[in-house]
Amino acid sequence: MPPDSTSSPNSKRLNRLHIALIAITLTVVALIYSSHEHWFYVIGPLHNLQLGYPFADMMARLGVAEGISHGIDVNNEVNPFGNPHALNNKPLYTVTILSFLGLDKSHTIPMGVFFCATYLLWNFWLLRPRSFIELVVILSILLSPPALTLLERANDDIIIYTFICFVPLLMASKATWGKPLGWLIISLLTPMKYYPAVVYSLFVHKFKNIKELTCYTLISVFFVGGLLWTIQDELRNVSERFPDPPGNCSFGKTLLFQTLKIDAAQHSILFIYGIAIVAIIAATCLLHPKIQKDEIEGDSKDELYFLLGSSVLTFCFFLSGNWDYRLIFVIPTLPLLLRLLKSSRRIPKATALTYLIATLLTAWPEYIYFWSIFDTVELGWLINYKTYQKISIIEHTASWIMITTNIMIATMILKNDLLSWSPISRTTKA
């Protein structure tokens, strides 16, 4: 009987591991939701009943939609239906659609449940552990505090995740409408939070010819340019009110330098140096002869999902500090990562292992600390700031390592595509 037969022992073991992944995840989520106080142990101070529970961010967005349906200029007038009652600080695209569909705060729970369920379904489809160790790795990401924060808040990112995960699947499809439909999904999601536009970069991977790539590049540039021109007034207003996440529960940009108590005047130059170092490492992966073009051993779908997660994480990391629930975009990178951890090639295996460890050190330490100092009587945290600073330094240092190794793997994936443009490559082919 062939090894991939559904009745083979290996297949049965894989099915058991997959069932275990689903059962453990759903059981943990159900146990946490059984009492709101459980969230204090899981996500620390981010659980804030004053914002509303459950699905505080979904409630807030539906409140803005309700305000729009009542004719309130939510960007310039305080919205009494909002939560909290403040001026809108997000793009109007999402809430305008919600308002058009007649949705308001009374739909918070069904909307939250629906998108949390679709988010989990995508992850159960993407992640299929082949060993006990892989099961532990997947659970450590899938049930990490940042990922659980998304389930507690149910904000725009979970909606974006639900739909953008279709894109790699469509692009890996042999259907002629696959890529155009993938492009359309990216374009429909981009006005929600702008960062989905970076997923246009997937069209660089294994493009059929320069003509096709040029076509997608031009229509993407014209679309994004037109969008920015259309919403420039809204962008100016909203940009002044973009929420600035605290140093805890966030990652990216200059947070490491802030944690190290470096003078704020030095942050920009240090950030530029950091980008330069990451760029040099990526260029080394691209051009070093010992890193061969076939270093990455994975199928096209896994590579596309890795590039999806990588592009979003990289863009968000360097653009600004981000709420750490955006680390959910590590999840699409896991199928290829797990393959690389078993690779016979030293460089990708070492890079993948470093990426995994750095991701865990970005996602977990401060929440473990919050759990260890939680006062169950007063429902508060007794923080020792010197200890907390040390943990924050570990977390934000790890985030730089995470993003560097992530970019290294993405560069290895794209090496064939990028070198095919170079004059040296064309001369060699000639």
XYZ file of C-alpha atoms in Angstrom:
430
model
C 0.000 0.000 0.000
C 1.466 3.436 -0.880
C 2.686 5.620 1.973
C 0.158 8.365 1.305
C -2.790 6.022 1.503
C -5.450 7.172 3.913
C -5.342 3.793 5.652
C -1.578 3.738 6.225
C -0.242 3.879 9.838
C 1.500 7.202 9.132
C -1.720 8.709 7.819
C -3.673 7.511 10.852
C -1.037 9.028 13.136
C -1.231 12.329 11.258
C -5.007 12.317 11.600
C -4.739 11.684 15.349
C -2.275 14.540 15.738
C -4.504 16.855 13.724
C -7.538 15.885 15.800
C -5.463 16.495 18.951
C -4.527 19.977 17.670
C -8.173 20.861 17.027
C -9.414 19.359 20.300
C -6.756 21.024 22.485
C -7.209 24.420 20.825
C -11.002 24.420 21.093
C -10.891 23.122 24.678
C -8.441 25.835 25.782
C -10.439 28.593 24.065
C -13.696 27.300 25.579
C -12.157 27.137 29.066
C -10.872 30.703 28.798
C -14.247 31.975 27.634
C -16.040 30.117 30.461
C -15.161 33.055 32.765
C -13.962 36.510 31.805
C -11.485 36.443 34.721
C -9.516 33.725 32.945
C -8.421 36.347 30.408
C -6.420 38.141 33.114
C -4.164 35.080 33.333
C -3.882 34.697 29.560
C -3.431 38.205 28.146
C -2.646 40.236 31.248
C -3.642 43.928 31.367
C -4.949 43.833 27.805
C -8.164 42.350 29.198
C -10.103 45.525 29.911
C -13.788 45.195 30.766
C -14.314 48.941 30.378
C -13.872 48.529 26.626
C -16.625 45.919 26.506
C -16.634 42.127 26.566
C -16.560 39.956 24.600
C -15.061 41.180 21.325
C -14.311 44.732 22.442
C -12.790 45.869 19.137
C -15.607 44.343 17.075
C -18.075 46.145 19.352
C -16.214 49.421 18.843
C -16.208 49.088 15.051
C -19.904 48.207 14.966
C -20.538 51.211 17.231
C -18.875 53.472 14.666
C -20.975 51.826 11.920
C -24.089 52.527 14.005
C -23.027 56.157 14.347
C -22.602 56.477 10.576
C -26.071 55.012 10.024
C -27.417 57.801 12.284
C -25.693 60.457 10.174
C -22.826 61.226 12.575
C -19.526 62.463 11.101
C -17.500 60.034 13.209
C -14.143 61.538 12.186
C -15.083 64.974 13.527
C -17.973 64.394 15.962
C -17.972 62.363 19.155
C -19.991 59.240 18.453
C -22.342 58.302 21.325
C -22.670 54.781 19.904
C -18.919 54.250 19.897
C -16.904 52.387 22.475
C -15.103 54.311 23.843
C -16.924 57.564 23.076
C -14.183 59.236 21.055
C -13.398 60.397 17.536
C -12.867 57.629 15.001
C -9.201 56.614 14.579
C -9.518 53.984 11.846
C -10.215 54.061 8.083
C -13.911 54.493 7.315
C -13.972 51.722 4.695
C -14.833 48.851 7.047
C -17.440 50.670 9.112
C -19.089 52.131 6.017
C -19.616 48.606 4.676
C -20.886 47.409 8.065
C -23.300 50.347 8.164
C -24.470 49.624 4.606
C -25.217 46.039 5.660
C -27.332 47.332 8.555
C -25.032 45.998 11.263
C -24.709 47.629 14.688
C -23.509 46.828 18.223
C -26.323 44.320 18.712
C -24.539 42.082 16.187
C -21.249 42.039 18.127
C -21.435 38.457 19.402
C -22.574 36.734 16.167
C -19.994 38.711 14.140
C -17.250 37.969 16.675
C -18.075 34.269 16.817
C -18.212 34.015 13.026
C -14.812 35.583 12.395
C -13.139 33.813 15.318
C -14.478 30.522 13.938
C -13.260 31.212 10.390
C -9.864 32.291 11.752
C -9.530 28.993 13.627
C -10.770 26.981 10.637
C -8.059 28.499 8.445
C -5.443 27.609 11.025
C -6.714 24.040 11.386
C -6.556 23.686 7.608
C -3.071 25.195 7.330
C -1.452 23.422 10.271
C -1.176 19.641 10.236
C 1.400 18.341 12.736
C 3.430 15.319 11.677
C 4.970 14.629 15.067
C 4.436 15.357 18.738
C 7.143 18.051 18.618
C 5.383 19.774 15.702
C 2.118 19.640 17.670
C 3.810 21.409 20.593
C 5.356 24.027 18.276
C 2.025 24.765 16.595
C 0.143 25.005 19.894
C 2.812 27.329 21.318
C 2.030 29.784 18.498
C -1.679 29.157 18.035
C -2.377 29.513 21.774
C 0.189 32.227 22.424
C -1.135 35.285 24.300
C -0.955 37.588 21.228
C -3.020 35.119 19.179
C -5.541 34.744 21.999
C -5.771 38.545 22.282
C -7.106 38.588 18.737
C -9.801 36.088 19.732
C -10.702 38.214 22.768
C -10.848 41.484 20.787
C -12.033 40.286 17.319
C -10.856 43.399 15.471
C -10.269 44.281 11.815
C -7.139 42.121 11.689
C -9.159 38.939 12.194
C -11.416 39.977 9.295
C -8.384 40.686 7.106
C -6.822 37.348 8.087
C -10.023 35.480 7.229
C -10.075 36.768 3.654
C -6.388 37.281 2.855
C -5.613 33.614 3.523
C -7.456 32.847 0.269
C -4.794 34.709 -1.741
C -1.905 32.153 -1.646
C -4.393 29.365 -2.358
C -5.682 31.190 -5.436
C -2.194 32.082 -6.657
C -1.028 28.472 -6.326
C -4.054 27.374 -8.317
C -3.645 26.504 -11.989
C -6.933 28.180 -12.813
C -6.621 31.185 -15.119
C -8.776 33.276 -12.768
C -6.663 32.418 -9.701
C -4.234 35.335 -9.806
C -6.764 37.983 -10.887
C -9.091 36.934 -8.062
C -6.177 36.979 -5.610
C -5.335 40.519 -6.757
C -8.979 41.546 -6.296
C -9.089 40.233 -2.720
C -5.916 42.164 -1.799
C -7.377 45.300 -3.357
C -10.679 44.960 -1.491
C -8.855 44.481 1.830
C -6.251 47.229 1.411
C -8.535 50.153 2.410
C -9.284 48.426 5.739
C -5.853 48.990 7.314
C -3.567 49.688 4.325
C -1.009 46.958 5.182
C -2.730 44.284 3.014
C -1.244 46.153 0.003
C 2.169 44.593 0.764
C 0.707 41.207 -0.171
C 0.906 42.333 -3.823
C 4.551 41.260 -3.408
C 3.433 37.637 -3.795
C 3.166 38.248 -7.537
C 6.985 38.354 -7.650
C 7.136 34.657 -6.768
C 7.385 32.342 -9.785
C 5.840 34.843 -12.166
C 5.258 33.472 -15.671
C 7.027 36.267 -17.509
C 8.100 39.889 -17.185
C 5.007 41.054 -19.062
C 2.676 39.469 -16.477
C 4.700 40.833 -13.548
C 4.834 44.321 -15.080
C 1.081 44.269 -15.633
C 0.271 43.340 -12.024
C 2.849 45.808 -10.708
C 1.415 48.715 -12.702
C -2.238 48.071 -11.856
C -1.288 47.635 -8.169
C 0.668 50.914 -8.133
C -2.155 52.769 -9.885
C -4.750 51.286 -7.513
C -2.814 52.161 -4.333
C -1.950 55.607 -5.697
C -5.583 56.261 -6.591
C -6.738 55.040 -3.195
C -4.291 57.298 -1.321
C -5.317 60.278 -3.443
C -9.016 59.564 -2.821
C -8.711 59.222 0.949
C -6.003 61.840 1.551
C -8.253 64.034 3.716
C -9.385 61.070 5.798
C -5.798 59.844 6.082
C -4.613 63.208 7.398
C -7.364 63.288 10.032
C -7.023 59.672 11.126
C -3.197 59.618 11.111
C -3.196 62.150 13.948
C -5.267 59.744 16.045
C -3.662 56.413 15.208
C -3.559 54.437 18.474
C -0.048 54.218 19.884
C 0.329 50.818 21.565
C 2.233 50.762 24.854
C 5.698 49.239 25.040
C 4.195 46.160 26.629
C 1.972 44.064 24.376
C 3.586 45.451 21.201
C 6.544 44.943 18.892
C 8.440 46.725 16.160
C 10.335 49.835 15.114
C 12.109 51.675 17.982
C 10.590 49.828 20.956
C 13.910 48.083 21.698
C 15.717 51.426 21.957
C 12.972 52.819 24.178
C 13.266 49.803 26.477
C 17.040 50.242 26.665
C 16.412 53.842 27.851
C 18.440 55.249 24.951
C 18.000 58.975 24.340
C 15.016 59.512 22.017
C 17.152 61.683 19.715
C 19.204 58.574 18.871
C 16.266 56.314 18.022
C 15.981 57.276 14.350
C 19.663 56.774 13.528
C 19.768 53.461 15.406
C 16.655 52.359 13.547
C 18.323 53.180 10.208
C 21.407 51.200 11.268
C 19.126 48.296 12.173
C 17.453 48.363 8.762
C 20.876 48.511 7.073
C 22.102 45.444 8.974
C 18.960 43.481 8.075
C 19.335 44.556 4.418
C 22.994 43.437 4.352
C 22.052 40.027 5.779
C 19.266 39.653 3.192
C 21.637 40.654 0.374
C 24.147 38.082 1.615
C 21.469 35.377 1.415
C 20.647 36.532 -2.099
C 24.165 36.731 -3.489
C 26.302 34.291 -1.474
C 27.277 31.344 -3.706
C 27.120 28.816 -0.843
C 23.433 29.559 -0.332
C 22.057 27.733 -3.333
C 18.837 28.564 -5.115
C 17.292 25.263 -4.048
C 18.003 25.689 -0.326
C 14.290 25.890 0.409
C 12.519 22.543 0.175
C 8.793 23.255 0.071
C 5.866 23.323 -2.331
C 4.618 26.504 -3.955
C 1.586 26.831 -1.667
C 3.701 26.694 1.508
C 6.125 29.225 0.040
C 3.279 31.597 -0.834
C 1.802 31.352 2.648
C 5.231 32.060 4.130
C 5.590 35.123 1.905
C 2.114 36.280 2.946
C 3.043 36.211 6.624
C 6.543 37.533 5.991
C 5.438 40.536 3.930
C 2.846 41.654 6.503
C 5.145 41.148 9.508
C 8.060 42.941 7.820
C 5.980 45.914 6.710
C 4.289 46.334 10.082
C 7.534 45.852 12.024
C 9.412 48.601 10.213
C 6.474 50.987 9.783
C 5.622 51.435 13.461
C 5.132 49.765 16.802
C 2.277 47.262 16.514
C -0.113 45.615 18.921
C 1.380 42.161 19.224
C -1.818 40.406 18.135
C -0.495 41.078 14.633
C 1.960 38.244 15.337
C -0.841 35.987 14.095
C 0.785 36.454 10.689
C 3.493 34.103 11.930
C 0.890 31.322 11.603
C 0.884 31.179 7.756
C 4.678 30.844 7.870
C 4.526 27.680 9.999
C 3.887 25.015 7.300
C 7.135 25.897 5.490
C 8.959 26.519 8.764
C 8.170 22.994 9.985
C 9.517 21.586 6.715
C 12.713 23.599 7.074
C 13.250 22.329 10.622
C 13.547 18.847 9.080
C 15.706 20.013 6.175
C 18.949 18.227 5.375
C 20.453 21.608 4.492
C 22.258 23.338 7.330
C 21.596 27.023 6.558
C 17.800 26.925 6.156
C 17.427 24.558 9.110
C 19.491 26.811 11.417
C 17.668 29.910 10.164
C 14.257 28.290 10.722
C 15.195 27.187 14.255
C 16.438 30.688 15.118
C 13.236 32.188 13.668
C 11.072 29.871 15.782
C 12.935 30.549 19.025
C 12.926 34.309 18.401
C 9.184 34.233 17.678
C 8.447 32.427 20.940
C 10.640 34.901 22.847
C 8.700 37.740 21.218
C 5.278 36.285 22.001
C 5.539 34.750 25.469
C 7.919 36.238 28.126
C 6.024 39.331 29.235
C 2.745 37.414 29.513
C 4.415 34.723 31.614
C 5.664 37.562 33.813
C 2.144 39.070 34.024
C 0.820 35.664 35.056
C 3.503 35.238 37.735
C 2.701 38.580 39.433
C -1.084 38.537 39.106
C -2.891 39.284 42.359
C -5.947 37.012 42.340
C -7.592 38.963 45.170
C -7.236 42.511 43.857
C -7.233 41.422 40.202
C -4.112 43.473 39.505
C -0.395 43.163 38.805
C 2.449 43.860 41.237
C 5.093 44.858 38.712
C 8.791 45.137 39.554
C 9.872 47.542 36.826
C 13.539 46.523 36.817
C 12.567 42.887 36.230
C 9.983 43.914 33.678
C 12.546 46.004 31.793
C 14.865 43.004 31.499
C 12.024 40.892 30.117
C 11.093 43.658 27.664
C 14.696 43.858 26.432
C 14.648 40.105 25.749
C 11.306 40.417 23.938
C 12.228 43.352 21.707
C 15.704 41.993 20.931
C 14.070 38.707 19.932
C 11.653 40.597 17.664
C 14.579 41.994 15.647
C 16.044 38.501 15.326
C 12.614 37.168 14.361
C 12.145 39.688 11.576
C 15.736 39.251 10.312
C 15.477 35.461 10.030
C 12.010 35.814 8.544
C 13.438 38.049 5.811
C 16.327 35.617 5.279
C 13.929 32.737 4.577
C 11.770 34.929 2.325
C 14.915 35.924 0.387
C 15.858 32.266 -0.071
C 12.351 31.573 -1.410
C 12.558 34.462 -3.868
C 16.179 33.890 -4.893
C 15.343 32.285 -8.236
C 12.862 35.045 -9.058
C 15.131 37.930 -8.015
C 18.249 36.610 -9.727
C 16.321 36.030 -12.943
C 16.174 39.829 -13.295
C 19.920 40.364 -12.865
C 22.214 41.075 -15.844
C 24.532 38.268 -14.687
C 21.681 35.749 -14.784
C 20.574 36.863 -18.249
C 24.150 36.727 -19.552
C 24.575 33.208 -18.174
C 21.365 32.052 -19.825
C 22.437 33.577 -23.129
